[in-house]
GROMACS .gro file of C-alpha atoms in nm:
model
  393
    1MET     CA    1  -2.459  -2.326  -0.352
    2ALA     CA    2  -2.485  -1.985  -0.185
    3GLU     CA    3  -2.288  -2.117   0.110
    4SER     CA    4  -2.017  -2.240  -0.125
    5ARG     CA    5  -1.992  -1.899  -0.292
    6ASP     CA    6  -1.975  -1.729   0.047
    7THR     CA    7  -1.699  -1.965   0.162
    8ASN     CA    8  -1.500  -1.895  -0.152
    9SER     CA    9  -1.552  -1.519  -0.107
   10TRP     CA   10  -1.415  -1.529   0.248
   11ALA     CA   11  -1.122  -1.748   0.144
   12THR     CA   12  -1.050  -1.506  -0.142
   13THR     CA   13  -1.051  -1.211   0.097
   14ILE     CA   14  -0.820  -1.384   0.345
   15ALA     CA   15  -0.580  -1.481   0.066
   16ALA     CA   16  -0.574  -1.122  -0.066
   17ALA     CA   17  -0.526  -0.977   0.284
   18THR     CA   18  -0.246  -1.223   0.360
   19GLY     CA   19  -0.083  -1.139   0.028
   20TYR     CA   20  -0.093  -0.768   0.105
   21ALA     CA   21   0.050  -0.841   0.449
   22MET     CA   22   0.368  -0.954   0.276
   23ASP     CA   23   0.390  -0.605   0.124
   24GLY     CA   24   0.385  -0.434   0.462
   25PHE     CA   25   0.609  -0.697   0.619
   26ASP     CA   26   0.871  -0.662   0.347
   27PHE     CA   27   0.873  -0.281   0.365
   28LEU     CA   28   0.969  -0.274   0.733
   29ILE     CA   29   1.206  -0.571   0.713
   30LEU     CA   30   1.409  -0.395   0.444
   31ALA     CA   31   1.407  -0.065   0.633
   32PHE     CA   32   1.543  -0.224   0.950
   33SER     CA   33   1.791  -0.445   0.762
   34LEU     CA   34   1.958  -0.170   0.560
   35PRO     CA   35   2.210  -0.061   0.829
   36ALA     CA   36   2.327  -0.420   0.880
   37ILE     CA   37   2.342  -0.485   0.504
   38ALA     CA   38   2.539  -0.164   0.446
   39GLN     CA   39   2.785  -0.263   0.718
   40GLU     CA   40   2.838  -0.618   0.586
   41PHE     CA   41   2.880  -0.515   0.222
   42HIS     CA   42   3.054  -0.182   0.298
   43LEU     CA   43   2.790   0.026   0.122
   44GLY     CA   44   2.756   0.402   0.124
   45PRO     CA   45   2.421   0.580   0.174
   46THR     CA   46   2.346   0.590  -0.201
   47ALA     CA   47   2.411   0.220  -0.258
   48GLY     CA   48   2.207   0.129   0.048
   49ALA     CA   49   1.913   0.339  -0.065
   50SER     CA   50   1.934   0.182  -0.412
   51LEU     CA   51   1.817  -0.147  -0.263
   52ALA     CA   52   1.487   0.019  -0.171
   53THR     CA   53   1.477   0.191  -0.510
   54SER     CA   54   1.529  -0.136  -0.700
   55THR     CA   55   1.240  -0.290  -0.505
   56LEU     CA   56   1.025   0.010  -0.591
   57VAL     CA   57   1.112  -0.006  -0.962
   58GLY     CA   58   1.035  -0.378  -0.963
   59ALA     CA   59   0.702  -0.315  -0.792
   60VAL     CA   60   0.594  -0.058  -1.049
   61LEU     CA   61   0.694  -0.282  -1.341
   62GLY     CA   62   0.544  -0.592  -1.179
   63GLY     CA   63   0.219  -0.411  -1.113
   64MET     CA   64   0.183  -0.328  -1.481
   65ILE     CA   65   0.285  -0.671  -1.613
   66PHE     CA   66   0.090  -0.887  -1.369
   67GLY     CA   67  -0.214  -0.659  -1.383
   68ILE     CA   68  -0.237  -0.702  -1.761
   69LEU     CA   69  -0.188  -1.079  -1.729
   70ALA     CA   70  -0.457  -1.103  -1.459
   71ASP     CA   71  -0.708  -0.921  -1.678
   72ARG     CA   72  -0.631  -1.156  -1.965
   73TYR     CA   73  -0.581  -1.496  -1.801
   74GLY     CA   74  -0.770  -1.475  -1.471
   75ARG     CA   75  -0.702  -1.344  -1.123
   76ILE     CA   76  -0.621  -1.655  -0.917
   77ARG     CA   77  -0.359  -1.800  -1.150
   78ILE     CA   78  -0.167  -1.475  -1.186
   79LEU     CA   79  -0.200  -1.387  -0.817
   80THR     CA   80  -0.030  -1.719  -0.742
   81TRP     CA   81   0.255  -1.628  -0.976
   82THR     CA   82   0.308  -1.295  -0.800
   83ILE     CA   83   0.315  -1.462  -0.459
   84VAL     CA   84   0.560  -1.732  -0.571
   85CYS     CA   85   0.782  -1.468  -0.737
   86PHE     CA   86   0.792  -1.264  -0.418
   87ALA     CA   87   0.848  -1.561  -0.186
   88VAL     CA   88   1.128  -1.718  -0.389
   89PHE     CA   89   1.331  -1.403  -0.445
   90THR     CA   90   1.279  -1.273  -0.092
   91ALA     CA   91   1.427  -1.599   0.035
   92VAL     CA   92   1.707  -1.568  -0.224
   93CYS     CA   93   1.799  -1.231  -0.069
   94ALA     CA   94   1.911  -1.420   0.239
   95LEU     CA   95   2.174  -1.599   0.029
   96ALA     CA   96   2.320  -1.287  -0.133
   97PRO     CA   97   2.703  -1.307  -0.150
   98GLY     CA   98   2.731  -0.938  -0.232
   99TYR     CA   99   2.562  -0.612  -0.325
  100PRO     CA  100   2.500  -0.672  -0.701
  101PHE     CA  101   2.331  -1.007  -0.632
  102LEU     CA  102   2.112  -0.854  -0.361
  103LEU     CA  103   2.019  -0.560  -0.585
  104VAL     CA  104   1.889  -0.794  -0.856
  105ALA     CA  105   1.710  -1.017  -0.604
  106ARG     CA  106   1.533  -0.715  -0.456
  107PHE     CA  107   1.421  -0.606  -0.802
  108LEU     CA  108   1.282  -0.952  -0.879
  109SER     CA  109   1.102  -0.978  -0.545
  110GLY     CA  110   0.961  -0.632  -0.616
  111LEU     CA  111   0.800  -0.764  -0.935
  112GLY     CA  112   0.584  -0.999  -0.730
  113LEU     CA  113   0.527  -0.740  -0.461
  114GLY     CA  114   0.387  -0.488  -0.705
  115GLY     CA  115   0.161  -0.739  -0.875
  116GLU     CA  116  -0.029  -0.885  -0.583
  117PHE     CA  117  -0.204  -0.577  -0.437
  118GLY     CA  118  -0.415  -0.475  -0.735
  119ILE     CA  119  -0.501  -0.831  -0.836
  120GLY     CA  120  -0.612  -0.915  -0.483
  121MET     CA  121  -0.824  -0.601  -0.462
  122ALA     CA  122  -0.986  -0.666  -0.801
  123LEU     CA  123  -1.053  -1.025  -0.700
  124VAL     CA  124  -1.221  -0.925  -0.374
  125SER     CA  125  -1.439  -0.665  -0.545
  126GLU     CA  126  -1.559  -0.936  -0.785
  127ALA     CA  127  -1.603  -1.208  -0.524
  128TRP     CA  128  -1.856  -1.015  -0.314
  129PRO     CA  129  -2.182  -0.839  -0.395
  130ARG     CA  130  -2.153  -0.463  -0.431
  131SER     CA  131  -2.302  -0.401  -0.085
  132LYS     CA  132  -2.000  -0.572   0.076
  133THR     CA  133  -1.725  -0.452  -0.158
  134ASP     CA  134  -1.623  -0.152   0.055
  135ILE     CA  135  -1.584  -0.326   0.389
  136MET     CA  136  -1.406  -0.626   0.235
  137SER     CA  137  -1.165  -0.404   0.043
  138ALA     CA  138  -1.091  -0.223   0.369
  139PHE     CA  139  -1.026  -0.560   0.532
  140VAL     CA  140  -0.761  -0.639   0.268
  141ALA     CA  141  -0.599  -0.298   0.320
  142ILE     CA  142  -0.579  -0.367   0.694
  143GLY     CA  143  -0.384  -0.683   0.609
  144GLY     CA  144  -0.092  -0.465   0.498
  145GLN     CA  145  -0.080  -0.289   0.833
  146VAL     CA  146  -0.094  -0.621   1.018
  147GLY     CA  147   0.210  -0.725   0.814
  148VAL     CA  148   0.401  -0.417   0.929
  149ILE     CA  149   0.304  -0.477   1.292
  150LEU     CA  150   0.424  -0.838   1.270
  151ALA     CA  151   0.747  -0.713   1.115
  152VAL     CA  152   0.802  -0.478   1.411
  153PHE     CA  153   0.784  -0.770   1.653
  154CYS     CA  154   0.998  -0.995   1.431
  155VAL     CA  155   1.266  -0.728   1.402
  156THR     CA  156   1.261  -0.661   1.776
  157LEU     CA  157   1.269  -1.026   1.880
  158LEU     CA  158   1.452  -1.206   1.600
  159MET     CA  159   1.702  -0.972   1.437
  160PRO     CA  160   1.953  -0.991   1.726
  161VAL     CA  161   1.938  -1.371   1.692
  162ILE     CA  162   1.903  -1.448   1.319
  163GLY     CA  163   2.036  -1.126   1.161
  164TRP     CA  164   1.915  -0.962   0.841
  165ARG     CA  165   1.950  -1.279   0.635
  166GLY     CA  166   1.721  -1.467   0.869
  167LEU     CA  167   1.469  -1.184   0.849
  168PHE     CA  168   1.445  -1.222   0.473
  169LEU     CA  169   1.378  -1.594   0.514
  170VAL     CA  170   1.102  -1.509   0.761
  171GLY     CA  171   0.978  -1.248   0.513
  172ALA     CA  172   0.876  -1.521   0.270
  173PHE     CA  173   0.635  -1.669   0.527
  174PRO     CA  174   0.330  -1.444   0.458
  175ALA     CA  175   0.359  -1.534   0.090
  176ILE     CA  176   0.357  -1.905   0.173
  177LEU     CA  177   0.042  -1.854   0.380
  178ALA     CA  178  -0.125  -1.668   0.094
  179ALA     CA  179  -0.038  -1.951  -0.145
  180ILE     CA  180  -0.191  -2.205   0.097
  181PHE     CA  181  -0.513  -2.004   0.126
  182ARG     CA  182  -0.562  -1.983  -0.250
  183ARG     CA  183  -0.525  -2.355  -0.333
  184LYS     CA  184  -0.898  -2.420  -0.364
  185LEU     CA  185  -1.003  -2.076  -0.484
  186HIS     CA  186  -1.153  -2.004  -0.822
  187ASP     CA  187  -1.212  -1.686  -1.018
  188PRO     CA  188  -1.550  -1.512  -1.003
  189ILE     CA  189  -1.795  -1.641  -1.263
  190ARG     CA  190  -1.767  -1.328  -1.481
  191ILE     CA  191  -1.394  -1.391  -1.521
  192GLU     CA  192  -1.437  -1.765  -1.581
  193THR     CA  193  -1.698  -1.705  -1.852
  194GLY     CA  194  -1.473  -1.475  -2.052
  195GLN     CA  195  -1.594  -1.132  -1.948
  196GLY     CA  196  -1.231  -1.044  -1.883
  197ASN     CA  197  -1.022  -0.887  -2.155
  198SER     CA  198  -0.859  -1.103  -2.423
  199ALA     CA  199  -0.662  -0.829  -2.599
  200PHE     CA  200  -0.548  -0.565  -2.356
  201SER     CA  201  -0.466  -0.212  -2.471
  202PHE     CA  202  -0.389   0.102  -2.274
  203ARG     CA  203  -0.632   0.286  -2.499
  204TYR     CA  204  -0.909   0.163  -2.267
  205PHE     CA  205  -0.787   0.409  -2.003
  206ILE     CA  206  -0.840   0.706  -2.231
  207GLU     CA  207  -1.121   0.584  -2.455
  208SER     CA  208  -1.366   0.826  -2.294
  209ARG     CA  209  -1.332   1.165  -2.130
  210ASP     CA  210  -1.467   1.029  -1.801
  211LEU     CA  211  -1.216   0.742  -1.788
  212TRP     CA  212  -0.928   0.976  -1.872
  213ARG     CA  213  -1.030   1.214  -1.592
  214THR     CA  214  -1.082   0.922  -1.356
  215SER     CA  215  -0.734   0.784  -1.424
  216LEU     CA  216  -0.572   1.124  -1.370
  217GLY     CA  217  -0.768   1.199  -1.054
  218ILE     CA  218  -0.713   0.860  -0.889
  219ALA     CA  219  -0.342   0.871  -0.977
  220ILE     CA  220  -0.323   1.201  -0.786
  221LEU     CA  221  -0.504   1.045  -0.489
  222CYS     CA  222  -0.264   0.749  -0.485
  223ILE     CA  223   0.042   0.976  -0.503
  224VAL     CA  224  -0.073   1.192  -0.211
  225GLN     CA  225  -0.177   0.890  -0.005
  226ASN     CA  226   0.160   0.722  -0.052
  227CYS     CA  227   0.346   1.049   0.016
  228GLY     CA  228   0.157   1.074   0.343
  229TYR     CA  229   0.217   0.713   0.438
  230TYR     CA  230   0.588   0.698   0.363
  231GLY     CA  231   0.645   1.046   0.498
  232ILE     CA  232   0.477   0.967   0.828
  233ILE     CA  233   0.617   0.617   0.876
  234VAL     CA  234   0.976   0.694   0.765
  235TRP     CA  235   1.033   1.064   0.831
  236MET     CA  236   0.821   1.141   1.138
  237PRO     CA  237   1.008   0.898   1.370
  238GLN     CA  238   1.331   1.073   1.273
  239PHE     CA  239   1.175   1.402   1.376
  240LEU     CA  240   1.062   1.261   1.711
  241SER     CA  241   1.412   1.130   1.773
  242ASN     CA  242   1.628   1.413   1.640
  243ARG     CA  243   1.422   1.716   1.733
  244LEU     CA  244   1.231   1.607   2.042
  245HIS     CA  245   1.474   1.342   2.171
  246LEU     CA  246   1.200   1.083   2.211
  247SER     CA  247   1.287   0.718   2.176
  248LEU     CA  248   0.942   0.567   2.126
  249GLN     CA  249   1.029   0.434   1.783
  250ASN     CA  250   1.327   0.243   1.921
  251THR     CA  251   1.094  -0.005   2.093
  252GLY     CA  252   0.845  -0.009   1.809
  253ILE     CA  253   0.565   0.127   2.030
  254TRP     CA  254   0.511   0.442   1.827
  255THR     CA  255   0.501   0.247   1.499
  256VAL     CA  256   0.255  -0.011   1.632
  257VAL     CA  257   0.021   0.253   1.776
  258MET     CA  258   0.033   0.449   1.450
  259LEU     CA  259  -0.048   0.134   1.251
  260VAL     CA  260  -0.337   0.046   1.480
  261GLY     CA  261  -0.475   0.394   1.416
  262MET     CA  262  -0.436   0.340   1.040
  263SER     CA  263  -0.619   0.007   1.059
  264CYS     CA  264  -0.904   0.161   1.257
  265GLY     CA  265  -0.926   0.437   0.996
  266MET     CA  266  -0.954   0.182   0.713
  267TYR     CA  267  -1.219  -0.021   0.890
  268THR     CA  268  -1.419   0.292   0.970
  269PHE     CA  269  -1.394   0.402   0.606
  270GLY     CA  270  -1.546   0.069   0.501
  271LEU     CA  271  -1.832   0.106   0.748
  272LEU     CA  272  -1.903   0.466   0.647
  273SER     CA  273  -1.912   0.364   0.281
  274GLU     CA  274  -2.232   0.170   0.352
  275LYS     CA  275  -2.413   0.498   0.435
  276PHE     CA  276  -2.230   0.783   0.262
  277ARG     CA  277  -2.090   0.867  -0.080
  278HIS     CA  278  -1.722   0.792  -0.138
  279LYS     CA  279  -1.644   1.153  -0.217
  280THR     CA  280  -1.794   1.274   0.110
  281ILE     CA  281  -1.587   1.029   0.315
  282PHE     CA  282  -1.267   1.099   0.123
  283VAL     CA  283  -1.300   1.475   0.170
  284SER     CA  284  -1.365   1.426   0.543
  285TYR     CA  285  -1.054   1.210   0.579
  286MET     CA  286  -0.844   1.453   0.376
  287ILE     CA  287  -0.949   1.746   0.594
  288GLY     CA  288  -0.869   1.535   0.900
  289ALA     CA  289  -0.526   1.446   0.757
  290MET     CA  290  -0.448   1.810   0.683
  291VAL     CA  291  -0.549   1.931   1.031
  292THR     CA  292  -0.381   1.650   1.228
  293THR     CA  293  -0.060   1.684   1.026
  294LEU     CA  294  -0.043   2.053   1.117
  295LEU     CA  295  -0.126   2.000   1.485
  296TYR     CA  296   0.079   1.688   1.559
  297PRO     CA  297   0.424   1.856   1.589
  298HIS     CA  298   0.285   2.093   1.854
  299LEU     CA  299   0.203   1.811   2.095
  300THR     CA  300   0.421   1.759   2.401
  301GLY     CA  301   0.512   1.444   2.592
  302PRO     CA  302   0.535   1.075   2.492
  303THR     CA  303   0.172   0.994   2.575
  304ALA     CA  304   0.040   1.280   2.364
  305PHE     CA  305   0.261   1.174   2.074
  306LEU     CA  306   0.136   0.816   2.102
  307VAL     CA  307  -0.234   0.906   2.110
  308GLY     CA  308  -0.187   1.179   1.851
  309GLY     CA  309   0.005   0.935   1.631
  310ALA     CA  310  -0.291   0.697   1.628
  311ILE     CA  311  -0.526   0.982   1.526
  312LEU     CA  312  -0.279   1.100   1.263
  313GLY     CA  313  -0.254   0.749   1.119
  314PHE     CA  314  -0.635   0.716   1.124
  315PHE     CA  315  -0.672   0.998   0.873
  316VAL     CA  316  -0.346   0.990   0.676
  317ASN     CA  317  -0.361   0.622   0.581
  318GLY     CA  318  -0.716   0.531   0.680
  319MET     CA  319  -0.843   0.650   0.342
  320LEU     CA  320  -0.656   0.358   0.180
  321GLY     CA  321  -0.956   0.155   0.293
  322GLY     CA  322  -1.161   0.315   0.017
  323TYR     CA  323  -0.921   0.319  -0.277
  324ALA     CA  324  -0.982  -0.032  -0.407
  325ALA     CA  325  -1.360   0.008  -0.408
  326LEU     CA  326  -1.325   0.352  -0.569
  327ILE     CA  327  -1.120   0.204  -0.854
  328SER     CA  328  -1.327  -0.114  -0.892
  329ARG     CA  329  -1.648   0.081  -0.940
  330ARG     CA  330  -1.501   0.302  -1.212
  331TYR     CA  331  -1.326   0.048  -1.435
  332PRO     CA  332  -1.478  -0.247  -1.623
  333VAL     CA  333  -1.374  -0.605  -1.553
  334LYS     CA  334  -1.154  -0.622  -1.863
  335ILE     CA  335  -0.904  -0.364  -1.724
  336ARG     CA  336  -0.980  -0.369  -1.351
  337ALA     CA  337  -0.672  -0.552  -1.221
  338THR     CA  338  -0.446  -0.342  -1.443
  339ALA     CA  339  -0.613  -0.023  -1.319
  340GLN     CA  340  -0.572  -0.127  -0.954
  341ASN     CA  341  -0.204  -0.210  -0.997
  342MET     CA  342  -0.113   0.073  -1.233
  343LEU     CA  343  -0.272   0.355  -1.034
  344PHE     CA  344  -0.160   0.233  -0.691
  345ASN     CA  345   0.197   0.172  -0.807
  346ILE     CA  346   0.218   0.512  -0.972
  347GLY     CA  347   0.141   0.646  -0.626
  348ARG     CA  348   0.397   0.415  -0.470
  349ALA     CA  349   0.663   0.516  -0.725
  350VAL     CA  350   0.624   0.888  -0.655
  351GLY     CA  351   0.529   0.867  -0.287
  352GLY     CA  352   0.821   0.638  -0.207
  353PHE     CA  353   1.058   0.930  -0.257
  354SER     CA  354   0.869   1.159  -0.017
  355PRO     CA  355   1.094   1.090   0.288
  356VAL     CA  356   1.401   1.207   0.092
  357ILE     CA  357   1.224   1.512  -0.049
  358VAL     CA  358   1.072   1.607   0.285
  359SER     CA  359   1.405   1.565   0.463
  360ASN     CA  360   1.574   1.802   0.216
  361ILE     CA  361   1.301   2.064   0.259
  362ASP     CA  362   1.330   2.025   0.635
  363TYR     CA  363   1.707   2.079   0.617
  364LYS     CA  364   1.676   2.396   0.408
  365PHE     CA  365   1.362   2.561   0.542
  366GLY     CA  366   1.293   2.412   0.882
  367PHE     CA  367   1.042   2.168   1.020
  368TYR     CA  368   0.733   2.386   1.052
  369ILE     CA  369   0.758   2.512   0.693
  370THR     CA  370   0.801   2.151   0.585
  371ILE     CA  371   0.500   2.022   0.773
  372SER     CA  372   0.287   2.309   0.640
  373LEU     CA  373   0.382   2.222   0.282
  374PHE     CA  374   0.319   1.856   0.359
  375SER     CA  375  -0.034   1.929   0.477
  376LEU     CA  376  -0.109   2.127   0.161
  377LEU     CA  377  -0.089   1.803  -0.037
  378TYR     CA  378  -0.431   1.716   0.096
  379ILE     CA  379  -0.578   2.030  -0.062
  380ILE     CA  380  -0.464   1.887  -0.397
  381ASP     CA  381  -0.638   1.564  -0.295
  382ILE     CA  382  -0.961   1.745  -0.216
  383ILE     CA  383  -0.955   1.923  -0.553
  384SER     CA  384  -0.893   1.593  -0.729
  385ILE     CA  385  -1.175   1.397  -0.563
  386SER     CA  386  -1.418   1.690  -0.586
  387PHE     CA  387  -1.361   1.822  -0.937
  388ILE     CA  388  -1.145   1.587  -1.147
  389ILE     CA  389  -1.289   1.241  -1.077
  390PRO     CA  390  -1.639   1.213  -1.227
  391GLU     CA  391  -1.923   1.122  -0.994
  392THR     CA  392  -2.066   0.771  -1.010
  393GLU     CA  393  -2.362   0.602  -0.848
   0.00000   0.00000   0.00000
């Protein structure tokens, strides 16, 4: 019986990690496809960017809707719906005859994209004993980075052959894998026996002073984390190319090395969580992110930028390895999936605009002022984790 539960727990974790891989895969596929899409449909910069925005809006809305449904009807069933929604409409993108069709398809695929992360994280936290929750949640977070790395190779090898439409067809593949993995899965016993919520209400998030503070504090953490991630992944390569005339990102090397650093940071976070308090680890990572962000632009030479990029990624996005466990331990089963999706997607909604905001600040005030302001975000993070979010055991 114990072996059966362990097998189901591992299968659940793999399904959640594979599902999150589709998130990372899709993000990079869209980013690399935008120039070709804009050329084919004769789109200006605003229309092109709206495709990313529509995906983002869909993700935020999908996170809320599917999170509520997962808390009410069970994790596995709703997770399957999110994966099918994403896979179908990602494939439909490849058939788009024009811009309006593609805009709607991206929104609909975003619904599924936003729903799967929080449900998968809630499911993993409930499938394992508490002693393993941190490392398994980190494992799922690493799945997203693996998806981005795979997307780098697919773009490099396949885009010249199959074009952007073919890439969207390939983009549905991680979702198909996730659906295969979950065929024989079942919800944790506490969900099956009705300990989930049968009548959801947002009042649960503010029904006590501690929960209200927790929701505010974790929302701040998610916003800063996503600002750091999108800023580094999207904006930093432009700096390396435009200001320092480096072409590492053209071959994908810089991106892959950065993502490997991020994955190592997440795994290390999970290991450290077995010995230290969450707050201690978070503050350490935030200090590391602030320092490395300030120092990174002063490096010289391609090798230094590669090694430094891995260290930067370790701290800036490595802390994502602890977010799911942090949320799971502070919200009851009846609202856990909603909390995971709502808080993370609030961060995604705000953080997704950071490349545009940072670029405008860079244009007006210069790079070093920009990077200094960017690093100050982590001071807000430190205040939030230290003083806003209540302590827990």
